[in-house]
mmCIF file of C-alpha atoms in Angstrom:
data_model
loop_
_atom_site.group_PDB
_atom_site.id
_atom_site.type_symbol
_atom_site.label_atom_id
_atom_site.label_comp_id
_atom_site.label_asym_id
_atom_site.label_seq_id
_atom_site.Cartn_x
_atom_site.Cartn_y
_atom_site.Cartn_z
ATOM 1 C CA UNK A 1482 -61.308 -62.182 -125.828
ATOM 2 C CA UNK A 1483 -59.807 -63.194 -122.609
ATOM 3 C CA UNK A 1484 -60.659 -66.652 -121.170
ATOM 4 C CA UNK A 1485 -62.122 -69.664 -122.951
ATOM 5 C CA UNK A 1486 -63.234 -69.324 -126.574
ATOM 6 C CA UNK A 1487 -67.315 -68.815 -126.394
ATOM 7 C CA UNK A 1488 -69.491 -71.586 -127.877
ATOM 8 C CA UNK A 1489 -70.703 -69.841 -131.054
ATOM 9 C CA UNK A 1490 -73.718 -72.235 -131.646
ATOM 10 C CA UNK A 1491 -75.100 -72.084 -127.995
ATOM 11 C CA UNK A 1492 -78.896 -71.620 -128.110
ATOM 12 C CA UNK A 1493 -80.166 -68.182 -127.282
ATOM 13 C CA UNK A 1494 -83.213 -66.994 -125.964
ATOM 14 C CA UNK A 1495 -85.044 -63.995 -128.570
ATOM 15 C CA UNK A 1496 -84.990 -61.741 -125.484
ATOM 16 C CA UNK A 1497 -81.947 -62.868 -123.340
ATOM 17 C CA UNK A 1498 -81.260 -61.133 -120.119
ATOM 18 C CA UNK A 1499 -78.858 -58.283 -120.052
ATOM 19 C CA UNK A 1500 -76.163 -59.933 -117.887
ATOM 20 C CA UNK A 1501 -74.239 -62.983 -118.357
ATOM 21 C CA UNK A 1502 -74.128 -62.469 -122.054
ATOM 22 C CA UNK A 1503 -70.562 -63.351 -122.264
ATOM 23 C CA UNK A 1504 -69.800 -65.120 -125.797
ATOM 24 C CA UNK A 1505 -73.154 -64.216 -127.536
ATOM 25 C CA UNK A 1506 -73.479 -62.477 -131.048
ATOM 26 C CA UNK A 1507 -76.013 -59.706 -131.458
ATOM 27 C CA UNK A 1508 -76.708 -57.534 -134.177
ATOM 28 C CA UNK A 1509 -73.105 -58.742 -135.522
ATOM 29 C CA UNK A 1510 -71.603 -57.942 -132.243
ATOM 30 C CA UNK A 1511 -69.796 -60.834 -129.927
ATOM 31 C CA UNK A 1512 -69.951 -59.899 -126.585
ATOM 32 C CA UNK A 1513 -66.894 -60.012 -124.610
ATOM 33 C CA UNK A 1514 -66.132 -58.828 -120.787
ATOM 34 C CA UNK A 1515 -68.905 -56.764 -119.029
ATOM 35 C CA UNK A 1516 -66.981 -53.333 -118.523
ATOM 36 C CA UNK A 1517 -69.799 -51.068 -117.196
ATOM 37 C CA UNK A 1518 -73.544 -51.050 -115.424
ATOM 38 C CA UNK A 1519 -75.652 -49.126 -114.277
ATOM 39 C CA UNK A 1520 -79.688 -48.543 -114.038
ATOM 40 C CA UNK A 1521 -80.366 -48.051 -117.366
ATOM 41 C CA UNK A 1522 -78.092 -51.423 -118.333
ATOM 42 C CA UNK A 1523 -75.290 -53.453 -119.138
ATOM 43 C CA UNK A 1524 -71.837 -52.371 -121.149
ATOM 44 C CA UNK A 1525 -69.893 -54.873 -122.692
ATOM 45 C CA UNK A 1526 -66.560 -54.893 -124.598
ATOM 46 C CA UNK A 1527 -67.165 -56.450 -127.826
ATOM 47 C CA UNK A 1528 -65.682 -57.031 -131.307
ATOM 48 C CA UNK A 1529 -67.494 -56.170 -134.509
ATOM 49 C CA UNK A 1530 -67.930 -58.980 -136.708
ATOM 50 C CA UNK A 1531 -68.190 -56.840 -139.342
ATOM 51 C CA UNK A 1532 -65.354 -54.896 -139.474
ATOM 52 C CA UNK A 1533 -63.239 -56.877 -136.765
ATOM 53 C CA UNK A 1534 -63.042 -53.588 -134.463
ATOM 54 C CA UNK A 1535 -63.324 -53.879 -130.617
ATOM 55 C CA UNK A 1536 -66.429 -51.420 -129.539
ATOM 56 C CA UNK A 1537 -68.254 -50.952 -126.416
ATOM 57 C CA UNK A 1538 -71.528 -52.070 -126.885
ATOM 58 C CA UNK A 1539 -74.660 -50.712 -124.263
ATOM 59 C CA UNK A 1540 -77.571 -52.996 -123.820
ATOM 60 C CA UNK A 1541 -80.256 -51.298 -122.457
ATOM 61 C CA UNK A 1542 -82.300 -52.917 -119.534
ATOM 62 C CA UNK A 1543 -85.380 -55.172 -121.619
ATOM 63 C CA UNK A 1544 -88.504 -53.426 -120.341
ATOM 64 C CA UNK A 1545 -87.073 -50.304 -122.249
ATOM 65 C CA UNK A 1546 -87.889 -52.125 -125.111
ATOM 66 C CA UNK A 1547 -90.988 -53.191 -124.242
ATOM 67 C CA UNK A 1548 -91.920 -49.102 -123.901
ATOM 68 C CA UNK A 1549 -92.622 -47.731 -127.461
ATOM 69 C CA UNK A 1550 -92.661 -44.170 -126.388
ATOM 70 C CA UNK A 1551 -89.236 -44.742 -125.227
ATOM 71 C CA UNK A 1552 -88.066 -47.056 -127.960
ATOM 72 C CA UNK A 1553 -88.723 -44.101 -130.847
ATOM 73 C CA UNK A 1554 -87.197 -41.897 -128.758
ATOM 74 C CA UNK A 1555 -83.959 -43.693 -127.868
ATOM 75 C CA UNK A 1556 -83.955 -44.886 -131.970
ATOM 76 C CA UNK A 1557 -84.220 -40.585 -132.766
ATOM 77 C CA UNK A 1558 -82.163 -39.321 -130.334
ATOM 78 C CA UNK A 1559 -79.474 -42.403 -131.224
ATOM 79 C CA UNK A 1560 -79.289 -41.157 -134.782
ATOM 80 C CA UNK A 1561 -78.895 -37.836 -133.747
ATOM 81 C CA UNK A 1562 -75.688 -38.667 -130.910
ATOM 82 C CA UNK A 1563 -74.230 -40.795 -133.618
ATOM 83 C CA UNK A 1564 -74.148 -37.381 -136.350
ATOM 84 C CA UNK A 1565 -72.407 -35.312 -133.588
ATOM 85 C CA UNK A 1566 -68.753 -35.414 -134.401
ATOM 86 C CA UNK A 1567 -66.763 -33.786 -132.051
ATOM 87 C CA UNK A 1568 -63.242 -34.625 -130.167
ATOM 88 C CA UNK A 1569 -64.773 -35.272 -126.664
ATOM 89 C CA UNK A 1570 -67.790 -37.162 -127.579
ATOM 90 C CA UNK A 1571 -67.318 -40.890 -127.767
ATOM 91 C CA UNK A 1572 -68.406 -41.626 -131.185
ATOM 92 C CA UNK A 1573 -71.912 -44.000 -131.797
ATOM 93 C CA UNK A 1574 -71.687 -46.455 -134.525
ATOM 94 C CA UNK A 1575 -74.793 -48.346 -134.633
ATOM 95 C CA UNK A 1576 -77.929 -48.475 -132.410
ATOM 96 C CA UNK A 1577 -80.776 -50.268 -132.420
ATOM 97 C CA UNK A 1578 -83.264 -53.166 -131.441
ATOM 98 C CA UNK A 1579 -82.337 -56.987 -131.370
ATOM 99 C CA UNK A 1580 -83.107 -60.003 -129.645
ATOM 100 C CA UNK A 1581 -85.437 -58.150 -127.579
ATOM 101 C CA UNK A 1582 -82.757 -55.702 -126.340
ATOM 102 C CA UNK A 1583 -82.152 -52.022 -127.529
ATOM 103 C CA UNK A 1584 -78.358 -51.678 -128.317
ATOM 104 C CA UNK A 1585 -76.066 -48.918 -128.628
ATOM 105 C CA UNK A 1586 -72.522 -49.579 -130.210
ATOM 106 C CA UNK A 1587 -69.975 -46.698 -129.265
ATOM 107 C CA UNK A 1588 -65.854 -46.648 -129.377
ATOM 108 C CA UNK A 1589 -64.260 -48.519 -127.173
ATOM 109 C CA UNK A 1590 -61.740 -45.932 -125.048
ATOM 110 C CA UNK A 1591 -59.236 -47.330 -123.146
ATOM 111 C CA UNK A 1592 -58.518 -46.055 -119.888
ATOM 112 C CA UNK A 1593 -60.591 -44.696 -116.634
ATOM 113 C CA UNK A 1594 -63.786 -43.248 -115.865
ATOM 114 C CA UNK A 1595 -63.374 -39.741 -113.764
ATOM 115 C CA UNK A 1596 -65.169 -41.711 -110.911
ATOM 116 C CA UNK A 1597 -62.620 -44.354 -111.009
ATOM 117 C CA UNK A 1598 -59.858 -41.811 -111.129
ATOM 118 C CA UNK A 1599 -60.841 -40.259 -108.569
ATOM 119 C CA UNK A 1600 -61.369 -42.867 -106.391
ATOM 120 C CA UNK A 1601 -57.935 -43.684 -107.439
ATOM 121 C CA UNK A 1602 -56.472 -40.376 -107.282
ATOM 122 C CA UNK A 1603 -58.284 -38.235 -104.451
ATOM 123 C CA UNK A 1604 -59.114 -34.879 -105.295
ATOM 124 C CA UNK A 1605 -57.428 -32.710 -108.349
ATOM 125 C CA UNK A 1606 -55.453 -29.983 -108.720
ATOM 126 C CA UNK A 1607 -57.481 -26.592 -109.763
ATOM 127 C CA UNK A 1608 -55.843 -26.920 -113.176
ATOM 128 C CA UNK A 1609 -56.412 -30.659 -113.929
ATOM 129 C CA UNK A 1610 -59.780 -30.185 -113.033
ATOM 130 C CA UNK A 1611 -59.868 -27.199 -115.099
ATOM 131 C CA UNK A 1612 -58.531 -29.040 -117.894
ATOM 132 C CA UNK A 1613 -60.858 -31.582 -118.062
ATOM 133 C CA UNK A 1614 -64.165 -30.125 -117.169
ATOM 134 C CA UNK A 1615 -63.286 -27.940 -119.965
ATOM 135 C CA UNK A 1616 -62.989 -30.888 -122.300
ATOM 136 C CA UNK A 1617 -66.519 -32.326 -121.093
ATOM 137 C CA UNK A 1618 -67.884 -28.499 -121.347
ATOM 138 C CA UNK A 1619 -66.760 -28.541 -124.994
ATOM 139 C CA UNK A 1620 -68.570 -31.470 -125.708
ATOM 140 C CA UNK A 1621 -72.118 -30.398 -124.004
ATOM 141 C CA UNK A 1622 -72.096 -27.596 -125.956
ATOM 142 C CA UNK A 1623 -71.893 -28.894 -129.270
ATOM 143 C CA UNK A 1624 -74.666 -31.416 -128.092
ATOM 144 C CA UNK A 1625 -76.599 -28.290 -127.080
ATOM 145 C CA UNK A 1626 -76.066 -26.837 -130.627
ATOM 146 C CA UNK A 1627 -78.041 -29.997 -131.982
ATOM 147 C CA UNK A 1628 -80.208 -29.174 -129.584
ATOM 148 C CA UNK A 1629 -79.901 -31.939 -127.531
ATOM 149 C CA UNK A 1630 -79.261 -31.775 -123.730
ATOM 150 C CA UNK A 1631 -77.131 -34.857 -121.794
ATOM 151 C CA UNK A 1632 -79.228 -34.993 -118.554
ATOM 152 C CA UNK A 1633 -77.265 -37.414 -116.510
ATOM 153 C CA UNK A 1634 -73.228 -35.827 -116.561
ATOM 154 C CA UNK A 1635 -71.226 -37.787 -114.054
ATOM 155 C CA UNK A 1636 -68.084 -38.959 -113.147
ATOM 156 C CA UNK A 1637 -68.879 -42.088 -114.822
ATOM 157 C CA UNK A 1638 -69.766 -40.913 -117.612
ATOM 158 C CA UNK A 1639 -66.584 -39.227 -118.511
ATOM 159 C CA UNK A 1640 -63.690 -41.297 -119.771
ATOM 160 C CA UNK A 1641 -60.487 -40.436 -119.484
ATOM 161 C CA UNK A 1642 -57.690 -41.332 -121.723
ATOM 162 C CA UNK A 1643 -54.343 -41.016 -122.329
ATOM 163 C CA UNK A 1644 -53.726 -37.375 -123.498
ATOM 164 C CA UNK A 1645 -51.378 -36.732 -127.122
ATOM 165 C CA UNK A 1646 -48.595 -34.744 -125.697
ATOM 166 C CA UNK A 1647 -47.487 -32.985 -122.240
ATOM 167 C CA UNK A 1648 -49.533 -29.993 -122.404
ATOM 168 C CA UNK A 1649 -52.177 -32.075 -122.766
ATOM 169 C CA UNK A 1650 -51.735 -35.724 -120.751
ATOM 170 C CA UNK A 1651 -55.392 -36.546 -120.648
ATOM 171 C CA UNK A 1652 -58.136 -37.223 -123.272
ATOM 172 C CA UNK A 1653 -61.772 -37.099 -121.711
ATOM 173 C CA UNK A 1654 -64.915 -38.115 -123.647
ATOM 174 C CA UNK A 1655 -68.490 -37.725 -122.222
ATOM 175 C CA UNK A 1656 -70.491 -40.798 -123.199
ATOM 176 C CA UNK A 1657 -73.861 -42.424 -122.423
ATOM 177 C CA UNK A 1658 -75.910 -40.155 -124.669
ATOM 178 C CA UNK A 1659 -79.094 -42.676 -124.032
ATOM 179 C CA UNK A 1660 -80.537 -39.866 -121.670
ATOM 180 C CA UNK A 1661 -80.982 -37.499 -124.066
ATOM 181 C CA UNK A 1662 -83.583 -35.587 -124.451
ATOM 182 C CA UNK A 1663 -84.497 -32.404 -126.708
ATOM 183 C CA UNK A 1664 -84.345 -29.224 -124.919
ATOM 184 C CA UNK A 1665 -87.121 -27.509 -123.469
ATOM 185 C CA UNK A 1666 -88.986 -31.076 -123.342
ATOM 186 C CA UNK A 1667 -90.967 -31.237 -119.683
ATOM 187 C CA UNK A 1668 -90.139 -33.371 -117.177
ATOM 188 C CA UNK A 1669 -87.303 -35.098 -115.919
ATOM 189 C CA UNK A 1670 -89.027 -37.386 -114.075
ATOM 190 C CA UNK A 1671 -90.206 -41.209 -115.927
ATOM 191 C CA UNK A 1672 -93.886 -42.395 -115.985
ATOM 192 C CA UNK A 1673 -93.201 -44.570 -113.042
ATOM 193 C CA UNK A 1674 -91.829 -41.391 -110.724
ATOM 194 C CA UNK A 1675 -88.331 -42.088 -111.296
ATOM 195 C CA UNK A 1676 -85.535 -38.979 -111.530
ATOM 196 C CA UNK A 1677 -84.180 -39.608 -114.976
ATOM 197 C CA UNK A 1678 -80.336 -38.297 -113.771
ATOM 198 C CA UNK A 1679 -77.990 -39.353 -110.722
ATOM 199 C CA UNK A 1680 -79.254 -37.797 -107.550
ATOM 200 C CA UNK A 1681 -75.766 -36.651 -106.680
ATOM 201 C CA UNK A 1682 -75.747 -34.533 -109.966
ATOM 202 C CA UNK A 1683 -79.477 -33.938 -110.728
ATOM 203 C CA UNK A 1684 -80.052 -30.162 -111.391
ATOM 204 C CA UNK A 1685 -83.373 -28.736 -109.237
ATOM 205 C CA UNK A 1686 -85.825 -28.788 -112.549
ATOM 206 C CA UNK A 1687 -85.467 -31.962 -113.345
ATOM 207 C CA UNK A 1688 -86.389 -33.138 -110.086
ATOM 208 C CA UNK A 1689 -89.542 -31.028 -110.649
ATOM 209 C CA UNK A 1690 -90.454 -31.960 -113.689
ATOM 210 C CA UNK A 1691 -90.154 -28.682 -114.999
ATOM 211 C CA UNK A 1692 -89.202 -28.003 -118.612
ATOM 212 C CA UNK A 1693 -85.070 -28.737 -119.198
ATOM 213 C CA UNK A 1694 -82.327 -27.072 -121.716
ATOM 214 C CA UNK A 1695 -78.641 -26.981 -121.773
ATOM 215 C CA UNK A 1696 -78.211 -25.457 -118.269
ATOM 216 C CA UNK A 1697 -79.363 -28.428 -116.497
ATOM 217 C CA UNK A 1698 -75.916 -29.826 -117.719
ATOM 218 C CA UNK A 1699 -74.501 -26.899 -116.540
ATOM 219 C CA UNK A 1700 -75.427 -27.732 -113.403
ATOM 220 C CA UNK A 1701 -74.818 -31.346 -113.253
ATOM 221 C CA UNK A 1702 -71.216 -30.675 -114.843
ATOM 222 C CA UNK A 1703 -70.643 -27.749 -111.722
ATOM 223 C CA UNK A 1704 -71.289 -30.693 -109.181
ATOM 224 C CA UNK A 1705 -68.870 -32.992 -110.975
ATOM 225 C CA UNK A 1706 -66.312 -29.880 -110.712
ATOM 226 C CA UNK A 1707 -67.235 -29.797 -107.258
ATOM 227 C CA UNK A 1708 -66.632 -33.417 -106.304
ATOM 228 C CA UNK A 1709 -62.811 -33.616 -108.419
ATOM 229 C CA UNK A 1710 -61.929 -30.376 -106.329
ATOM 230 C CA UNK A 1711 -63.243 -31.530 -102.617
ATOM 231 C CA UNK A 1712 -63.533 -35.632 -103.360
ATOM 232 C CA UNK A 1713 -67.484 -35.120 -102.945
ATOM 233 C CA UNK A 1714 -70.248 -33.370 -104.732
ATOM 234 C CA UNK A 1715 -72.155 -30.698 -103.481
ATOM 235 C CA UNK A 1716 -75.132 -32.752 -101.544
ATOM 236 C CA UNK A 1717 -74.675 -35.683 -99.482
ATOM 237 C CA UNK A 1718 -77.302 -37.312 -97.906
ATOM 238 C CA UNK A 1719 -78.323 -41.116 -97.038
ATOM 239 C CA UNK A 1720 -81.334 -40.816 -97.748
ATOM 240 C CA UNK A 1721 -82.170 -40.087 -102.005
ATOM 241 C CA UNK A 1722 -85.217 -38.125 -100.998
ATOM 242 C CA UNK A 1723 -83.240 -35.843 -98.998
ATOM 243 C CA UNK A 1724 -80.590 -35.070 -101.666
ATOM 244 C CA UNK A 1725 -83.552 -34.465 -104.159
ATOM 245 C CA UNK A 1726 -85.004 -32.391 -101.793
ATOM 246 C CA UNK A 1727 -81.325 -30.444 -101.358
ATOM 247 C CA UNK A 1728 -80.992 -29.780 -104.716
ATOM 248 C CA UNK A 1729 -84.133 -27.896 -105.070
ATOM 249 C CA UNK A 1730 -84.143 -26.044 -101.754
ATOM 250 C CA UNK A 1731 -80.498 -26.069 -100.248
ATOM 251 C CA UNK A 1732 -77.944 -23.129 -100.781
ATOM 252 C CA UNK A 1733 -74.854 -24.702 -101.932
ATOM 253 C CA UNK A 1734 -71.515 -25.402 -100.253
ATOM 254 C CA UNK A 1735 -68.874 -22.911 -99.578
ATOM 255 C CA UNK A 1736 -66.081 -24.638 -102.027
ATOM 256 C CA UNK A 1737 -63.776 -22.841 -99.923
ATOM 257 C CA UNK A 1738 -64.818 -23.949 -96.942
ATOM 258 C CA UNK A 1739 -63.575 -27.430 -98.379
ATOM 259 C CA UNK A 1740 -60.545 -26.179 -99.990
ATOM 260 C CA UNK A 1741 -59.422 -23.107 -97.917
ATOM 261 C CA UNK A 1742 -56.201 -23.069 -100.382
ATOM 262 C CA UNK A 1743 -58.297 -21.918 -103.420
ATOM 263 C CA UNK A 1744 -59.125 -18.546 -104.107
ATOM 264 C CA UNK A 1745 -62.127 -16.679 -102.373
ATOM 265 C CA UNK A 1746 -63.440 -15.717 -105.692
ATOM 266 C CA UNK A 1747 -63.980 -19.248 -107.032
ATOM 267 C CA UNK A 1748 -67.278 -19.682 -104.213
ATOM 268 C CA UNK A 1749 -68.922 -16.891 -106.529
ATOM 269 C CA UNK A 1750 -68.412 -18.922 -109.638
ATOM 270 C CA UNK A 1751 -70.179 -22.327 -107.938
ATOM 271 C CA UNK A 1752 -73.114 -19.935 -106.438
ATOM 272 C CA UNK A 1753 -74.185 -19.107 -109.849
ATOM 273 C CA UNK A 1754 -73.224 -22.413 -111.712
ATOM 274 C CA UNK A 1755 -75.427 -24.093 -109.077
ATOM 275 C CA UNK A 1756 -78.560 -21.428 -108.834
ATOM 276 C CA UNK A 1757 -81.699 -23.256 -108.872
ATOM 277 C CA UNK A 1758 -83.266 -21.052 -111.193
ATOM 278 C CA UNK A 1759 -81.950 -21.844 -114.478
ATOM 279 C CA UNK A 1760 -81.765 -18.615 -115.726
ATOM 280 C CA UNK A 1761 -79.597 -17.490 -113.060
ATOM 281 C CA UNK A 1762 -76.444 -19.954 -114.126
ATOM 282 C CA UNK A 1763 -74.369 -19.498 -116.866
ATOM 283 C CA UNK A 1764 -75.740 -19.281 -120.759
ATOM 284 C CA UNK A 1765 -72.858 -22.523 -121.611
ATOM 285 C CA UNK A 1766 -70.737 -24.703 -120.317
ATOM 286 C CA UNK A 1767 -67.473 -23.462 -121.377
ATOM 287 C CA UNK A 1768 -68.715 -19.908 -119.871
ATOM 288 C CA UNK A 1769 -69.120 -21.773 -116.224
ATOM 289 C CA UNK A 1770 -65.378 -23.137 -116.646
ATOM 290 C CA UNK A 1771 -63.802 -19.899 -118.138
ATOM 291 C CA UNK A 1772 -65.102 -18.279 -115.190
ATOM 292 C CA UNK A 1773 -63.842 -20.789 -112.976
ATOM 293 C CA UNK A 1774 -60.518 -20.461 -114.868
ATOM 294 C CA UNK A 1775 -60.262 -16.784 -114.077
ATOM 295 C CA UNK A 1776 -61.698 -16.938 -110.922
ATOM 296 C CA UNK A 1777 -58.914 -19.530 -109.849
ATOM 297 C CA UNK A 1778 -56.132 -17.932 -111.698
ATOM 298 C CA UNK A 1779 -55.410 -21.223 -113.719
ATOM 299 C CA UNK A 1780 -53.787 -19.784 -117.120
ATOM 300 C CA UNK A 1781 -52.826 -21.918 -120.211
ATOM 301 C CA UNK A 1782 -49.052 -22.672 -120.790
ATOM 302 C CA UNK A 1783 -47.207 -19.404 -121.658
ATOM 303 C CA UNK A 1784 -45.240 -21.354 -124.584
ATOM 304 C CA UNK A 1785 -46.148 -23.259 -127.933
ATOM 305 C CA UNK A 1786 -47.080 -26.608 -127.614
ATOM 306 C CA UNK A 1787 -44.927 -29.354 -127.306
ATOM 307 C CA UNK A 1788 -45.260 -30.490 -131.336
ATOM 308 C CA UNK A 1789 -44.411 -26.851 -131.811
ATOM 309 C CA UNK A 1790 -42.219 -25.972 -129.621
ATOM 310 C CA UNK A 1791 -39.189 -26.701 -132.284
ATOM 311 C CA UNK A 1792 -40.314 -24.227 -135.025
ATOM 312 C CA UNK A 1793 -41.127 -21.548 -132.619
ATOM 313 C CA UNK A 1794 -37.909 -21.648 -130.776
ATOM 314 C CA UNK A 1795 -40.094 -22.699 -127.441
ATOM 315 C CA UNK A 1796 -38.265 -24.508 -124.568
ATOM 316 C CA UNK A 1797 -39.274 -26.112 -121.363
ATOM 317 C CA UNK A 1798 -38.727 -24.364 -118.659
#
């Protein structure tokens, strides 16, 4: 832990804030740096007493716990995230309630988050973008299998790490599973009125409460495509009613018009992704990104892999 050694005896509070919890052990976790936040709560780097692992720990904002429809929910739906086992979902250890504070303990991945990447990096080329929407696609379909359906895919929720080899120089995980929400399950919108989503990613039903499956992912992951290929999603607006009120009524973009140097065909393949009708998009995930693939001409390396590339006689060219 960077800095000065915590005081492991401090006093604490049975339902301590979310922030400032630098130094302080709960459920057998000792919180480190704060590495993430957002509305729903605070992330942490921490170790695991336990088994002396680093993790990444999520501490959900108090009055969730406090709301014991949610609370069952969140305890289900956590048991269910942490049996999917899959290459691109960040793996859940533990979950919980302590101290007054629902918990969720995931791996700790080093690296970026796509919206930090992209911040860094600008706007991607067709092919990286390809590679990793495919990666995210991958993993919202096997959490559609399970019947379960993300609800909030964004930039930073995607992590990207370091990749194993050349063909493939980045790793991405999807994370933040504490959206979920079975499919077909009305409403996207909380019992105080609150869009449960980002606004700049929030497919049309779940702005109107209507009932939500695996193709409201679709959608959300098509504006996240969007936004790595022209630096912004779809809708912009300053005001949050007027993006909610885009997403519902609002043809999309030309992506072309944003990136003249891509293919004509590839506006086709964002018109359906982002239909407001769900029924109208594509059945999966990877089906939106193969045809995005095609559509953009982006083919996979015409050679063996790098680790293979010895037996099969494969050279770079």
């Amino acid at each position: 832990m960077n800095g000065e050694p915590a005081d492991r005896n401090r006093e604490r509070s049975t339902a301590p804030d979310s922030s400032g919890l630098r130094g302080h052990r709960i459920a057998g976790y000792e919180l480190q740096d704060e590495i993430g936040r957002g509305g729903m709560g605070v992330v942490y780097r921490a170790q695991d007493l336990r088994l002396g692992r680093i993790v990444a720990i999520k501490l959900l904002a108090p009055e969730r716990a406090r709301d014991d429809t949610f609370r069952k929910r969140f305890e289900r739906e956590s048991q269910v995230a942490a049996s999917l086992e899959h290459p691109h979902i960040v793996p859940v250890f533990d979950a919980g309630e302590a101290e007054g504070l629902l918990y969720i303990a995931m791996r700790y991945v080093e690296g970026l988050d796509l919206a930090a990447l992209l911040d860094r990096d600008g706007t991607l080329p067709m092919e990286t973008a390809c590679r990793i929407a495919l990666q995210v696609a991958s993993a919202l379909d096997a959490a559609h299998a399970h019947g379960l359906v993300h609800r909030d895919v964004k930039p930073g929720n995607i992590l990207i790490a370091q990749g194993t080899d050349y063909d493939s120089p980045e790793h991405a995980y999807l994370t933040d599973f504490g959206l979920t929400k079975r499919a077909m399950s009305l409403s996207g919108v909380t019992t105080i009125g609150q869009v449960v989503g980002t606004p700049e990613y929030v497919a049309p039903e779940q702005v109107s409460g209507g009932p939500v499956d695996g193709r409201c992912d679709i959608y959300s992951l098509a504006c996240v495509q969007f936004e790595m290929l022209t630096g912004s999603p779809p809708f912009r607006c300053d005001d949050i009613l007027a993006l909610l009120w885009a997403h519902q009524n609002r043809q999309p973009p030309s992506l072309t018009d944003r990136r003249p140097d891509l293919p004509p065909a590839c506006d086709a393949v964002f018109a359906k992704s982002l239909a407001k009708a769900p029924e109208d998009r594509y059945e999966t995930c990877r089906d939106f990104v193969a045809a995005l693939r095609e559509a953009a001409r982006v083919t996979g390396p015409p050679r063996p892999p790098a680790w293979a590339a010895p037996v099969f006689g494969g050279g770079r060219p």
